[in-house]
Short mmCIF file of C-alpha atoms (C1' of nucleotides) in Angstrom, two decimals:
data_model
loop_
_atom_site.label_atom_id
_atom_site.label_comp_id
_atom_site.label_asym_id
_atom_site.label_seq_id
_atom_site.Cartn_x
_atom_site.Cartn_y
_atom_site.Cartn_z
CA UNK A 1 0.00 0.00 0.00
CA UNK A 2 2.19 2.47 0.93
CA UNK A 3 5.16 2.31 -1.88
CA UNK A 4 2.17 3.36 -3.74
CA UNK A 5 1.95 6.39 -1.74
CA UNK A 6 5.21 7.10 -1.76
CA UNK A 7 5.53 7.18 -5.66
CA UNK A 8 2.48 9.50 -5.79
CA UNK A 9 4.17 11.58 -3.71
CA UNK A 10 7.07 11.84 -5.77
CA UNK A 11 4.83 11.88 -8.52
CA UNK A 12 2.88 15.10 -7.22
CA UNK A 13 6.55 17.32 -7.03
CA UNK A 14 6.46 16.35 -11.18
CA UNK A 15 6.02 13.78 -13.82
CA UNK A 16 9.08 10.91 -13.30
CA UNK A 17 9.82 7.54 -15.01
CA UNK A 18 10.35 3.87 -13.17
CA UNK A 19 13.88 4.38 -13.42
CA UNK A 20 13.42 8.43 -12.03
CA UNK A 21 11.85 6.93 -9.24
CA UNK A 22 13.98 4.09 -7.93
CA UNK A 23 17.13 6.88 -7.80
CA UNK A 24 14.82 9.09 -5.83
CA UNK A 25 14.39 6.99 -3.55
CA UNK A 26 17.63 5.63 -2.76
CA UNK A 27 18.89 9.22 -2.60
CA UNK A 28 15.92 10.16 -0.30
CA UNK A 29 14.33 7.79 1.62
CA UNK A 30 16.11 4.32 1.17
CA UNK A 31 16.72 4.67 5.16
CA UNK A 32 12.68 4.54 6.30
CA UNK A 33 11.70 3.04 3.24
CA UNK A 34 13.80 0.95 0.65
CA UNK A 35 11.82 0.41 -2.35
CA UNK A 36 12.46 -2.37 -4.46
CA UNK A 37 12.74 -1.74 -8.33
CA UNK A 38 10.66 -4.69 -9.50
CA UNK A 39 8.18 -3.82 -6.98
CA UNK A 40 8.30 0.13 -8.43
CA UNK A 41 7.16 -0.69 -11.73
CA UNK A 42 4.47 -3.30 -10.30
CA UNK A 43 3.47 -0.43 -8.77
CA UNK A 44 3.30 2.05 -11.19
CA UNK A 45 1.16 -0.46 -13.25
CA UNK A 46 -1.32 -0.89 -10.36
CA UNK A 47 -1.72 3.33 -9.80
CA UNK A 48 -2.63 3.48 -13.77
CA UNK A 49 -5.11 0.47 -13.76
CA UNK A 50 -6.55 2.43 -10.63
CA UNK A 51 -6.42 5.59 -13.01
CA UNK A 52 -4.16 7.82 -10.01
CA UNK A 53 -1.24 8.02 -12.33
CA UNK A 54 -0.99 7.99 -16.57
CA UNK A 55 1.53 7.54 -18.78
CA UNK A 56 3.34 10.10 -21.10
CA UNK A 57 5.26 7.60 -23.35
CA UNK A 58 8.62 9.04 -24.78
CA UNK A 59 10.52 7.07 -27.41
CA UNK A 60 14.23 8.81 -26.84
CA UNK A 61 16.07 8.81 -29.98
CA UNK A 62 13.23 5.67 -31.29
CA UNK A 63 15.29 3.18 -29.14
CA UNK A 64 15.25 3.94 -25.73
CA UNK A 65 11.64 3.51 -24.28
CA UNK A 66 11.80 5.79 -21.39
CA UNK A 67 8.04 5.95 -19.62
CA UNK A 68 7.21 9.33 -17.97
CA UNK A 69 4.24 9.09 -15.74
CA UNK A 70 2.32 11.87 -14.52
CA UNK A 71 -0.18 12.12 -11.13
CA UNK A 72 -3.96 12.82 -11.95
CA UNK A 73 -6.49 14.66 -9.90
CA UNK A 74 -7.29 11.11 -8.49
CA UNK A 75 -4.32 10.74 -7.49
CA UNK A 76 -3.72 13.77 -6.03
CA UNK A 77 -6.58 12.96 -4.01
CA UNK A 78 -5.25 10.05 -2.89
CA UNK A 79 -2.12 11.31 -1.68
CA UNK A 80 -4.42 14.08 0.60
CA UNK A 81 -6.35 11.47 1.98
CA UNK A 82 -3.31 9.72 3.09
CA UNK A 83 -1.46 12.08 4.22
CA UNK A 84 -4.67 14.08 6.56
CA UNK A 85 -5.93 10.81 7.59
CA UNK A 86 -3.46 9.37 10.15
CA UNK A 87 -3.69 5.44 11.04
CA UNK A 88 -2.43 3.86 14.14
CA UNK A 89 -0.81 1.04 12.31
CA UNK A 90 1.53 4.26 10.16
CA UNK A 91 3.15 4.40 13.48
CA UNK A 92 4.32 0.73 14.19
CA UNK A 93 6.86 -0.89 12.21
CA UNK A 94 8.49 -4.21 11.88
CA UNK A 95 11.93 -3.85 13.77
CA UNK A 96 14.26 -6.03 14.06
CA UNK A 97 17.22 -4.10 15.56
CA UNK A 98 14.39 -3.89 18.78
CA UNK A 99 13.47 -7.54 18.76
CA UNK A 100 16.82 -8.52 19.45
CA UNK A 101 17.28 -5.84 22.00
CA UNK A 102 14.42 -7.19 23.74
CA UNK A 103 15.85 -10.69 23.42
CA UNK A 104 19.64 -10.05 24.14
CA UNK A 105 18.58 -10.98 27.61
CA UNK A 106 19.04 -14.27 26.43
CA UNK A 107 22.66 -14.00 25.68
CA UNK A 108 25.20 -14.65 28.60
CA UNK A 109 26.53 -11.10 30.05
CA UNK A 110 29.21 -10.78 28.23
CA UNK A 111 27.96 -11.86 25.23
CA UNK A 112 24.77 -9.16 25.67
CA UNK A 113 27.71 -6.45 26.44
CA UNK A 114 28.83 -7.80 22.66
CA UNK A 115 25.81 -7.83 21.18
CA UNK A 116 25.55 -4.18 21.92
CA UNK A 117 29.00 -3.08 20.70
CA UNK A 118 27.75 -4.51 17.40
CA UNK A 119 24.91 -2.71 17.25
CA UNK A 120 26.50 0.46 18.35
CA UNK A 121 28.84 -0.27 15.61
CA UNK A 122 26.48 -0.87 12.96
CA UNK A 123 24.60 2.79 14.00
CA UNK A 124 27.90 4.78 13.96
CA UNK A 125 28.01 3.92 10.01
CA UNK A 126 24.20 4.84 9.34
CA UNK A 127 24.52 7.60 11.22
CA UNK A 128 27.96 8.55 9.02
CA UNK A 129 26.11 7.82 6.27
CA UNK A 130 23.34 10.26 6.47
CA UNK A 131 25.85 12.37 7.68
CA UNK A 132 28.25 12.51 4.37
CA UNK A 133 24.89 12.00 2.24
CA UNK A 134 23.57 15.32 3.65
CA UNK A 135 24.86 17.86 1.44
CA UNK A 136 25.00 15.52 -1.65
CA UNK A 137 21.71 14.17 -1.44
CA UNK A 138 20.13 17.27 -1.05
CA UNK A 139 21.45 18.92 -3.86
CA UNK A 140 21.18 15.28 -5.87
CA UNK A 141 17.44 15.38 -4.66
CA UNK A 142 17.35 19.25 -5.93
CA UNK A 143 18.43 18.46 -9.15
CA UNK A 144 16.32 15.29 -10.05
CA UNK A 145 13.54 17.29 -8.54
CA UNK A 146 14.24 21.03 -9.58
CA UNK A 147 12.78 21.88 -6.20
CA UNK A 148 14.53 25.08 -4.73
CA UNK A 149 16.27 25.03 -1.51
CA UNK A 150 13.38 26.80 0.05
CA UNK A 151 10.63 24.46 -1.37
CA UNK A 152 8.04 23.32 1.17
CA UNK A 153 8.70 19.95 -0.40
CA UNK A 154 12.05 20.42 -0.45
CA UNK A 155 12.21 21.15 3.32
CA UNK A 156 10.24 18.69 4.40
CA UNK A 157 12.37 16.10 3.00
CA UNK A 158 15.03 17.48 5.00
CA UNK A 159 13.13 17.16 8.24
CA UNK A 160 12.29 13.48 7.64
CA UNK A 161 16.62 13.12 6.85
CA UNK A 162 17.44 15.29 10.17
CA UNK A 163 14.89 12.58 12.31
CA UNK A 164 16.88 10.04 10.90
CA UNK A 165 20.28 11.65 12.45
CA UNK A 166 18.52 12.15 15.37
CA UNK A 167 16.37 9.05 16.10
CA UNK A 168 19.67 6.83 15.20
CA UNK A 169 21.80 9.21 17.57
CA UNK A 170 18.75 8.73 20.28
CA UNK A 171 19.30 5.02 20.26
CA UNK A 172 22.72 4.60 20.53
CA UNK A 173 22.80 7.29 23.78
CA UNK A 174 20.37 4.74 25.01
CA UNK A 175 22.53 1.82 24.01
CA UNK A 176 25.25 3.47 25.97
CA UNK A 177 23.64 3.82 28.85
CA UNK A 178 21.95 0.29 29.09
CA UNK A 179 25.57 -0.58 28.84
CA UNK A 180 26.42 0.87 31.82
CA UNK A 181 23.93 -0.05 34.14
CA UNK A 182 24.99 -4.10 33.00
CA UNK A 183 28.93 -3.28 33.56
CA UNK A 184 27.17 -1.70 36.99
CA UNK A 185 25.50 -4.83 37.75
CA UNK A 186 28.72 -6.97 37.02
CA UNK A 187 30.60 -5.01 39.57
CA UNK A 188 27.68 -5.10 42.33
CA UNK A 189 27.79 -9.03 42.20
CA UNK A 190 31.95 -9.02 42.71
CA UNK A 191 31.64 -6.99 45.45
CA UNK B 1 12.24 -14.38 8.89
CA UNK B 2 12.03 -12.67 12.02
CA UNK B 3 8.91 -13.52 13.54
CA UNK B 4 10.34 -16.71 13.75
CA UNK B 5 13.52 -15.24 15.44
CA UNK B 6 10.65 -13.89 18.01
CA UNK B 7 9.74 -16.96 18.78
CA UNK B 8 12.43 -18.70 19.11
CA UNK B 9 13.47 -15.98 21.33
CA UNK B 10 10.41 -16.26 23.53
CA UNK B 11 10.75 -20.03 23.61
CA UNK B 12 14.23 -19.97 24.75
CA UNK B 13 12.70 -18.46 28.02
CA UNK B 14 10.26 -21.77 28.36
CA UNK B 15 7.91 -23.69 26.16
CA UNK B 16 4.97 -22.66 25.13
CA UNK B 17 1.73 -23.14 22.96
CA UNK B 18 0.72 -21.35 19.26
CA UNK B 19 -1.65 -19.04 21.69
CA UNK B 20 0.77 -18.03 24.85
CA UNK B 21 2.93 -16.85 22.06
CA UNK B 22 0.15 -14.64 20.54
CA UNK B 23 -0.47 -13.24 24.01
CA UNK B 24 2.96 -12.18 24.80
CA UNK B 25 3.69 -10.93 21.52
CA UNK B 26 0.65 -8.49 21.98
CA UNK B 27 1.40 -7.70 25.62
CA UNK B 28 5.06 -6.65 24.85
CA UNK B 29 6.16 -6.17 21.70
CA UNK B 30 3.24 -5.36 20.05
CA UNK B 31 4.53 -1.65 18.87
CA UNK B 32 7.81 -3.15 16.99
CA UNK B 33 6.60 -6.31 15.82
CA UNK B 34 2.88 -7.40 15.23
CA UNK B 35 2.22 -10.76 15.01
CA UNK B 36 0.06 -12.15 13.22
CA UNK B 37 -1.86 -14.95 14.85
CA UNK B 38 -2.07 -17.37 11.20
CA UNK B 39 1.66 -16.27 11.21
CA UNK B 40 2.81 -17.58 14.52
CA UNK B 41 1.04 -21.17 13.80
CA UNK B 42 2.53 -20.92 10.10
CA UNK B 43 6.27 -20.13 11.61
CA UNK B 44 5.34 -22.66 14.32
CA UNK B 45 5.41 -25.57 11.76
CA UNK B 46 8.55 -24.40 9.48
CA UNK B 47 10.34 -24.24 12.77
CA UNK B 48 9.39 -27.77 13.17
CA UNK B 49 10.24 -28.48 10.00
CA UNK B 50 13.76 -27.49 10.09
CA UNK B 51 14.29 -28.86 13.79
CA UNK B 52 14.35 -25.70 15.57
CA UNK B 53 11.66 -26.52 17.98
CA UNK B 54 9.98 -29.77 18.73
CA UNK B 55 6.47 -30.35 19.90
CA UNK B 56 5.48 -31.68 23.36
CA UNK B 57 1.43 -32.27 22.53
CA UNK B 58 -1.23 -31.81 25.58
CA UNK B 59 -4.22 -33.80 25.60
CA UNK B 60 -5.83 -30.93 27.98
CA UNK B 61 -8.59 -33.21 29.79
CA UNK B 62 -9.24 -35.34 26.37
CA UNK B 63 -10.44 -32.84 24.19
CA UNK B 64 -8.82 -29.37 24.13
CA UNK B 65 -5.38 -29.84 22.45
CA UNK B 66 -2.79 -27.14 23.71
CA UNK B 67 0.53 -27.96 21.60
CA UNK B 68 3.44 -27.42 23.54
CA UNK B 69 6.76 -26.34 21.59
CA UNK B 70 10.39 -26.62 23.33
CA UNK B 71 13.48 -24.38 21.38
CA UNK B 72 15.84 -27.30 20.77
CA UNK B 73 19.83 -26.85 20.53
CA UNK B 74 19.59 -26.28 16.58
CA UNK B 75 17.07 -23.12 17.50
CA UNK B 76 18.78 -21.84 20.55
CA UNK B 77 22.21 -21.64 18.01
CA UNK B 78 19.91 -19.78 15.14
CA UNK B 79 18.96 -17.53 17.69
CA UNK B 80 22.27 -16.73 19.27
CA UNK B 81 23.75 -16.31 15.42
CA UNK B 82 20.83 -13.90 15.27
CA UNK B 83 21.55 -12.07 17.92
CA UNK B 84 24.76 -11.67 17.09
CA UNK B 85 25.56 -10.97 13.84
CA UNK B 86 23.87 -7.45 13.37
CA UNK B 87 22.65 -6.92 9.98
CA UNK B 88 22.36 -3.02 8.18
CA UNK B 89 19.25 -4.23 6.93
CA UNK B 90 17.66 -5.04 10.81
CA UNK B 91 18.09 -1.12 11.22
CA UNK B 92 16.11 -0.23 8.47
CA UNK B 93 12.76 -0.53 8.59
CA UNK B 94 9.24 0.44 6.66
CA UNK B 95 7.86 3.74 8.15
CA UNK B 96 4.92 4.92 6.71
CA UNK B 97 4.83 7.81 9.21
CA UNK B 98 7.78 8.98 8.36
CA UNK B 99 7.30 8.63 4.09
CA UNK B 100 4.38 10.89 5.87
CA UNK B 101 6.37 13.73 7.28
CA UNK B 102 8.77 13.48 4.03
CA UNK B 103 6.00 14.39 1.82
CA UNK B 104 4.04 16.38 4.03
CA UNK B 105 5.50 19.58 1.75
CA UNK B 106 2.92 18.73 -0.85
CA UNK B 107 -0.15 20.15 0.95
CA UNK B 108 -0.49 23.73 2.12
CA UNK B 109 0.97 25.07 4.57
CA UNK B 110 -2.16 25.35 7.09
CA UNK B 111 -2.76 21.04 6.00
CA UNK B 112 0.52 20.82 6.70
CA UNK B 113 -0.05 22.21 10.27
CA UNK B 114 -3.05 19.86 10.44
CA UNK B 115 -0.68 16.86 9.41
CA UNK B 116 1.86 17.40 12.20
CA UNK B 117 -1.17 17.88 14.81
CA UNK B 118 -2.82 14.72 13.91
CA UNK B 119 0.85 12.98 14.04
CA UNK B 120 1.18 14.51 17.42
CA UNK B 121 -2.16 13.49 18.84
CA UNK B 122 -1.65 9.74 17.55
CA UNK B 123 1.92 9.27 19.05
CA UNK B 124 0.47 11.14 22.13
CA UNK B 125 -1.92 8.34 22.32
CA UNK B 126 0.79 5.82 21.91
CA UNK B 127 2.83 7.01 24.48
CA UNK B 128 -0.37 6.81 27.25
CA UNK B 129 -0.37 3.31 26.18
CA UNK B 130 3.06 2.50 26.45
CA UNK B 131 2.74 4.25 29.71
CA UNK B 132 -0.12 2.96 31.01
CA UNK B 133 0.47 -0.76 29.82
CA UNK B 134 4.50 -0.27 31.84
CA UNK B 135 3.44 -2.02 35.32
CA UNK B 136 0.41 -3.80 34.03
CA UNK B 137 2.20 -5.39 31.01
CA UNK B 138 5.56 -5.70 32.73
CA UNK B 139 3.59 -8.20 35.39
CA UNK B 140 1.62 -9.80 32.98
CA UNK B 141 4.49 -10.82 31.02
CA UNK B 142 6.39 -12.11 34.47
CA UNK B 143 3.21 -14.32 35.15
CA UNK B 144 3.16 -15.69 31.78
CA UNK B 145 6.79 -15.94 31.04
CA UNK B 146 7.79 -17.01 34.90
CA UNK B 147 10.38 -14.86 34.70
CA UNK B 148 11.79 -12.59 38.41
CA UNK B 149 12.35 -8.95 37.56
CA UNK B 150 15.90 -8.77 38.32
CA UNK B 151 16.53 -12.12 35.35
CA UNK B 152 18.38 -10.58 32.89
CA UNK B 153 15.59 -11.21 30.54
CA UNK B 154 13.36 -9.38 31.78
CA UNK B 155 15.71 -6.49 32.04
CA UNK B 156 15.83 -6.61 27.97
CA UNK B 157 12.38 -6.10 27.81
CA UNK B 158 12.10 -3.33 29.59
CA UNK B 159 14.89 -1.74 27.92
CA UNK B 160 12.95 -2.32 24.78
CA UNK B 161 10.03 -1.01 26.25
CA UNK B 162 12.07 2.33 27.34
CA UNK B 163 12.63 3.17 23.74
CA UNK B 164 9.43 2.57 22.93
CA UNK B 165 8.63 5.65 24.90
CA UNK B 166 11.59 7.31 24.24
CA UNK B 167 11.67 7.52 20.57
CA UNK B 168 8.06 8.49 20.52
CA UNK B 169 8.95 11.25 22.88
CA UNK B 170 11.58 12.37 20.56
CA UNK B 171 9.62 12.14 17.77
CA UNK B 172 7.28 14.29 19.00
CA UNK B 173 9.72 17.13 20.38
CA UNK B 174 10.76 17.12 16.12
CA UNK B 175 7.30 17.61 15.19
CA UNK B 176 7.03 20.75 17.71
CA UNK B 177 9.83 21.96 16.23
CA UNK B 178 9.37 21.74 12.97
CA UNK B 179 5.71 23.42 13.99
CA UNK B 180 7.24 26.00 15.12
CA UNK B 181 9.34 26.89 11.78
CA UNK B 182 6.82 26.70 9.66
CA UNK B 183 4.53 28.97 11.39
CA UNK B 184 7.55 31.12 11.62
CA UNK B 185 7.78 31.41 8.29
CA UNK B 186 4.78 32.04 7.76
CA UNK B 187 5.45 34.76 10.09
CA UNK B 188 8.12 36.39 7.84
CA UNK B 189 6.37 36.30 4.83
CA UNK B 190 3.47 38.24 5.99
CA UNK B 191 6.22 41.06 7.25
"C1'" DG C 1 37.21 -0.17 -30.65
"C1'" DT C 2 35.75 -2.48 -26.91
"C1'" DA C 3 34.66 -3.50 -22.32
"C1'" DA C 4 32.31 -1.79 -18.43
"C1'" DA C 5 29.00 1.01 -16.14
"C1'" DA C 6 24.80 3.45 -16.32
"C1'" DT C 7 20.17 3.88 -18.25
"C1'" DA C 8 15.70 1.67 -18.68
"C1'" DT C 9 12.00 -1.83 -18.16
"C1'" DA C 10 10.05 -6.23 -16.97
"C1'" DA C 11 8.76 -11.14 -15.58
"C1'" DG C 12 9.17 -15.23 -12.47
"C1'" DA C 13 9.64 -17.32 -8.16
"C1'" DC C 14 9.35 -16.84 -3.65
"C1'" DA C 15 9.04 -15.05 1.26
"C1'" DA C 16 6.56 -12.51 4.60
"C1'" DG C 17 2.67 -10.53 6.40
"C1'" DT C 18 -2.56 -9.54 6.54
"C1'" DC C 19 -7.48 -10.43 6.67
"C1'" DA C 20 -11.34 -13.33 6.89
"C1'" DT C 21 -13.30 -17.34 8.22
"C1'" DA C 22 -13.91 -21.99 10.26
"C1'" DT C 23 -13.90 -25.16 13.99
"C1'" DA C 24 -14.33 -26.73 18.74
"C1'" DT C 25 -14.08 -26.46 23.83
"C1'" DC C 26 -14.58 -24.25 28.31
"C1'" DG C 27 -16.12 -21.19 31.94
"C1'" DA C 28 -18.93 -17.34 33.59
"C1'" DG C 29 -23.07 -14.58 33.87
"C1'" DG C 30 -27.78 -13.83 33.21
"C1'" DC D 1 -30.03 -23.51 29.67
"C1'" DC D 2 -27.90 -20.68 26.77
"C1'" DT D 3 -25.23 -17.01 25.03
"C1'" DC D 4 -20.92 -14.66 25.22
"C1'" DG D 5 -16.11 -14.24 25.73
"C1'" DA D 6 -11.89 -16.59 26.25
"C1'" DT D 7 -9.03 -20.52 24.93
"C1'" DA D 8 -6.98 -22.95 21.05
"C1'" DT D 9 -5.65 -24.18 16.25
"C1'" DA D 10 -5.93 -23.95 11.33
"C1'" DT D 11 -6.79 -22.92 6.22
"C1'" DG D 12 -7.56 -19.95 2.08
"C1'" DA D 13 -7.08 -15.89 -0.41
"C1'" DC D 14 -4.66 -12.06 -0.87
"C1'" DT D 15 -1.17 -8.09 -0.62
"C1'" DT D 16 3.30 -6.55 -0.15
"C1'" DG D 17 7.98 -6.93 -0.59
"C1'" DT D 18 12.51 -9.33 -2.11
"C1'" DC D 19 15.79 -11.61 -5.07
"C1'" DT D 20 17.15 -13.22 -9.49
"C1'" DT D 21 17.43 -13.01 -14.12
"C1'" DA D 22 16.61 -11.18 -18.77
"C1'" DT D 23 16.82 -7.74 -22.30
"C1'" DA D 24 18.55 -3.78 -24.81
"C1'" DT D 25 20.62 0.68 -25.36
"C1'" DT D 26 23.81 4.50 -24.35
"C1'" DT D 27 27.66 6.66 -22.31
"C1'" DT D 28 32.20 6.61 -20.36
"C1'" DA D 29 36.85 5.11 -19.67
"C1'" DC D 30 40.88 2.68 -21.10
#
DNA sequence: GTAAAATATAAGACAAGTCATATATCGAGG
DNA sequence: CCTCGATATATGACTTGTCTTATATTTTAC
């Protein structure tokens, strides 16, 4: 359902191709939402069945069959709906990285104290990565998009990219400190 | 794939039926991973299948049959690998909330206002639940799973729990924030 | 000039998760 | 006594997402 609504969004900044869209997303959103490229064009067959989206067929150079598709007012309705109409379920998502949190209790201590090195390790580099993709992307994600700097759109992209800095940063701080209290705990039982 | 991590995870704590699993799935990790009642019986079976867990079938007073599954040592090693070998992909997960906020930029600015109010009411009413479900939940889950609150298991789940709140809270702080800029630009532009 | 990388779309097979429905027992309340 | 909610398991149909492979062109680098 919702890579659908993603690609109408995209679709509503301005008329993209299959191809437009899978880069978009990898420079944009690939952290809270990877989006497969088979999955894409499924898609994008499904939203003009549905009538949301239509196609603009350009043969480039009467080789290259690159398919533009552009949002309708259906669409656009679509995308309103969803985004006005918030669902409990928008807010719960499958998460691994917290299952096995919640299960490293299982581990011996100082396997547990492990366990959360590598995890801490893991978030240093997707934190570095949004990090040295923060400049870049944005002006990658200008370009594709022609959106200006001071965009609405354009800024609200970069709030969703600043919560992932930020929520990523949250959890390890919280990492760190559940760390602590089990080296605490170690040292309470040799005393 | 990771629901049946999940349960393997809460059978390594003690064995337990198709339906005990549904209940503590809801009770406690019901924000990060819903479960899917036909999905726990279907994982229940390949985990069978593949020698992960056995069965220990209850004839409950000749008529109600409670199945019984036990982790065995091939499932307690799957889970430990699990546990320990931290994937990039376990830290990224589907967040239709956050495609939400990303693409918020397409409505106007006073819907856009609407759209962070509505986000803020919903996670409010998450966090009451989280809250409110803390000490019920917390003995709930020591009933069913027999564990004492100072087993290291039990410790895990509340950390898990902790974030739960947490990154909600967090979340929420953004969304002020970002509030807050866009009515002060709105500010601006009527100067 | 040619090999490799990027552009561009698509189908097949499969895994994972969701929703609805079916079945059957047991205990509690009216 | 009988309905309702809880206990308990299971199947079917479906949606969503992933991984692999195929095809064909164009641009870039050596």
């Amino acid at each position: 359902m919702s890579l659908e609504n993603g690609i109408l969004g995209y679709l509503s900044i301005k008329p993209l191709s299959g191809y437009d869209l899978k880069k978009l997303f990898n420079m944009s959103a690939a952290y809270f939402w990877p989006a497969d490229q088979a999955q894409i064009y499924r898609s994008l067959k499904k939203l003009v069945a549905d009538g949301s989206i239509e196609l603009t067929e350009y043969s480039h150079g009467e080789t290259v069959n690159k398919k533009i598709y552009a949002i309708t007012a259906k669409g656009r309705e679509t995308l309103r709906d969803w985004l006005l109409v918030p669902k409990r379920s928008d807010f719960i998502t499958h998460a691994p990285y917290l299952m096995q949190l919640f299960l490293s209790g299982a581990l011996s201590r100082d396997e547990q104290i492990t366990f959360i090195d590598r995890q801490l390790k893991e978030i240093g580099g997707l934190i570095q990565r949004l990090r040295d993709n923060y400049i870049e992307n944005k002006s990658a994600f200008a370009v594709t998009t022609g959106l200006s700097k001071d965009d609405r759109r354009f800024e609200a992209a970069v709030y969703a990219h600043r919560w992932g800095i930020l929520s990523y940063q949250t959890y390890a701080n919280l990492l760190e400190s559940i760390k602590a209290d089990i080296l605490a705990e170690k040292d309470d039982q040799r005393e």
